[in-house]
mmCIF file of C-alpha atoms in Angstrom:
data_model
loop_
_atom_site.group_PDB
_atom_site.id
_atom_site.type_symbol
_atom_site.label_atom_id
_atom_site.label_comp_id
_atom_site.label_asym_id
_atom_site.label_seq_id
_atom_site.Cartn_x
_atom_site.Cartn_y
_atom_site.Cartn_z
ATOM 1 C CA MET G 1 -46.757 28.377 -16.422
ATOM 2 C CA ASP G 2 -49.205 26.821 -13.929
ATOM 3 C CA GLN G 3 -46.393 26.284 -11.471
ATOM 4 C CA LEU G 4 -45.324 29.907 -11.666
ATOM 5 C CA LYS G 5 -48.937 31.048 -11.183
ATOM 6 C CA ALA G 6 -49.230 28.793 -8.077
ATOM 7 C CA LEU G 7 -45.920 30.119 -6.689
ATOM 8 C CA LEU G 8 -46.969 33.672 -7.220
ATOM 9 C CA GLY G 9 -50.276 32.881 -5.472
ATOM 10 C CA PHE G 10 -48.443 31.578 -2.385
ATOM 11 C CA VAL G 11 -46.012 34.519 -2.356
ATOM 12 C CA GLY G 12 -48.872 36.951 -2.712
ATOM 13 C CA ALA G 13 -50.771 35.337 0.139
ATOM 14 C CA ALA G 14 -47.645 35.406 2.312
ATOM 15 C CA VAL G 15 -47.195 39.134 1.586
ATOM 16 C CA ALA G 16 -50.873 39.778 2.310
ATOM 17 C CA ALA G 17 -50.492 37.922 5.592
ATOM 18 C CA PHE G 18 -47.461 40.074 6.545
ATOM 19 C CA ILE G 19 -49.489 43.181 5.776
ATOM 20 C CA GLY G 20 -52.248 41.896 8.038
ATOM 21 C CA LEU G 21 -49.732 41.332 10.814
ATOM 22 C CA TRP G 22 -48.190 44.792 10.273
ATOM 23 C CA ALA G 23 -51.662 46.332 10.520
ATOM 24 C CA ARG G 24 -52.324 44.608 13.861
ATOM 25 C CA HIS G 25 -49.032 45.887 15.264
ATOM 26 C CA ALA G 26 -49.553 49.396 13.938
ATOM 27 C CA THR G 27 -52.909 49.606 15.695
ATOM 28 C CA ASP G 28 -51.828 47.885 18.953
ATOM 29 C CA PRO G 29 -52.715 50.044 21.970
ATOM 30 C CA ALA G 30 -49.432 48.934 23.646
ATOM 31 C CA GLY G 31 -47.492 50.451 20.730
ATOM 32 C CA PHE G 32 -45.450 49.119 17.917
ATOM 33 C CA ASN G 33 -42.883 46.496 18.921
ATOM 34 C CA TRP G 34 -40.242 45.359 16.397
ATOM 35 C CA ARG G 35 -39.170 42.353 18.462
ATOM 36 C CA ARG G 36 -42.699 41.001 18.717
ATOM 37 C CA LEU G 37 -43.232 41.662 14.981
ATOM 38 C CA ALA G 38 -40.120 39.653 14.156
ATOM 39 C CA ILE G 39 -41.226 36.778 16.349
ATOM 40 C CA GLU G 40 -44.728 36.610 14.922
ATOM 41 C CA THR G 41 -43.693 37.013 11.275
ATOM 42 C CA PRO G 42 -43.124 33.221 10.645
ATOM 43 C CA VAL G 43 -46.610 32.458 12.037
ATOM 44 C CA ALA G 44 -48.144 35.124 9.788
ATOM 45 C CA ILE G 45 -46.318 33.808 6.698
ATOM 46 C CA MET G 46 -47.476 30.309 7.541
ATOM 47 C CA CYS G 47 -51.045 31.653 7.660
ATOM 48 C CA GLY G 48 -50.487 33.087 4.234
ATOM 49 C CA ILE G 49 -49.200 29.778 2.852
ATOM 50 C CA VAL G 50 -52.117 27.868 4.373
ATOM 51 C CA ALA G 51 -54.573 30.403 2.985
ATOM 52 C CA GLY G 52 -52.954 30.125 -0.429
ATOM 53 C CA ALA G 53 -53.188 26.382 -0.415
ATOM 54 C CA ALA G 54 -56.784 26.417 0.831
ATOM 55 C CA GLY G 55 -57.683 28.982 -1.825
ATOM 56 C CA ALA G 56 -56.084 26.966 -4.582
ATOM 57 C CA PHE G 57 -57.888 23.834 -3.383
ATOM 58 C CA PHE G 58 -61.237 25.607 -3.353
ATOM 59 C CA GLU G 59 -60.394 27.489 -6.577
ATOM 60 C CA LEU G 60 -60.921 30.896 -5.012
ATOM 61 C CA GLY G 61 -59.783 34.063 -6.691
ATOM 62 C CA PRO G 62 -56.525 35.758 -5.677
ATOM 63 C CA ILE G 63 -58.230 38.684 -4.000
ATOM 64 C CA VAL G 64 -60.232 36.368 -1.777
ATOM 65 C CA ILE G 65 -57.115 34.376 -0.913
ATOM 66 C CA TYR G 66 -55.216 37.523 -0.038
ATOM 67 C CA GLY G 67 -58.070 38.727 2.168
ATOM 68 C CA ILE G 68 -58.232 35.446 4.028
ATOM 69 C CA ALA G 69 -54.474 35.408 4.488
ATOM 70 C CA SER G 70 -54.439 38.967 5.776
ATOM 71 C CA ALA G 71 -57.274 38.347 8.169
ATOM 72 C CA ALA G 72 -55.760 35.078 9.470
ATOM 73 C CA ALA G 73 -52.381 36.777 10.108
ATOM 74 C CA TYR G 74 -54.111 39.645 11.850
ATOM 75 C CA ILE G 75 -55.799 37.249 14.266
ATOM 76 C CA SER G 76 -53.745 34.113 14.630
ATOM 77 C CA PRO G 77 -50.237 34.808 15.988
ATOM 78 C CA PRO G 78 -51.462 35.654 19.491
ATOM 79 C CA VAL G 79 -53.696 32.633 19.419
ATOM 80 C CA VAL G 80 -50.944 30.301 18.305
ATOM 81 C CA PHE G 81 -48.511 31.624 20.929
ATOM 82 C CA GLN G 82 -51.207 31.337 23.640
ATOM 83 C CA ILE G 83 -51.735 27.696 22.733
ATOM 84 C CA ILE G 84 -47.979 27.018 22.865
ATOM 85 C CA ARG G 85 -47.727 28.823 26.182
ATOM 86 C CA LYS G 86 -50.524 26.760 27.712
ATOM 87 C CA LYS G 87 -48.923 23.538 26.471
ATOM 88 C CA LEU G 88 -45.620 24.501 27.992
ATOM 89 C CA GLU G 89 -47.286 25.473 31.280
ATOM 90 C CA LYS G 90 -49.187 22.166 31.325
ATOM 91 C CA SER G 91 -45.949 20.202 30.757
ATOM 92 C CA ASP G 92 -44.194 22.174 33.514
ATOM 93 C CA ASP G 93 -46.981 21.353 36.031
ATOM 94 C CA GLY G 94 -46.388 17.617 35.647
ATOM 95 C CA LYS G 95 -42.679 17.732 36.462
ATOM 96 C CA THR G 96 -41.303 16.352 39.668
ATOM 97 C CA ASP G 97 -37.892 17.072 41.175
#
């Protein structure tokens, strides 16, 4: 029963993260973009899983975990992709032909 409860906690956090991502895209001044939503969904779900794990570790309630997951997914995908982009640009600068 405890394993099922933990699984549902992670699934709930992942769904909350996706809702946070959807909210960011719905309010984006550039407009809603399905392609960008699809690309950012794995990062948002990962935020939900991490929030679920952190919440279980700190013994937080489900509503707190879902709020953290939603907020992290609202904020983090652009940050993660910006970090990746900078790393790729940095590795391209060091190349020689």
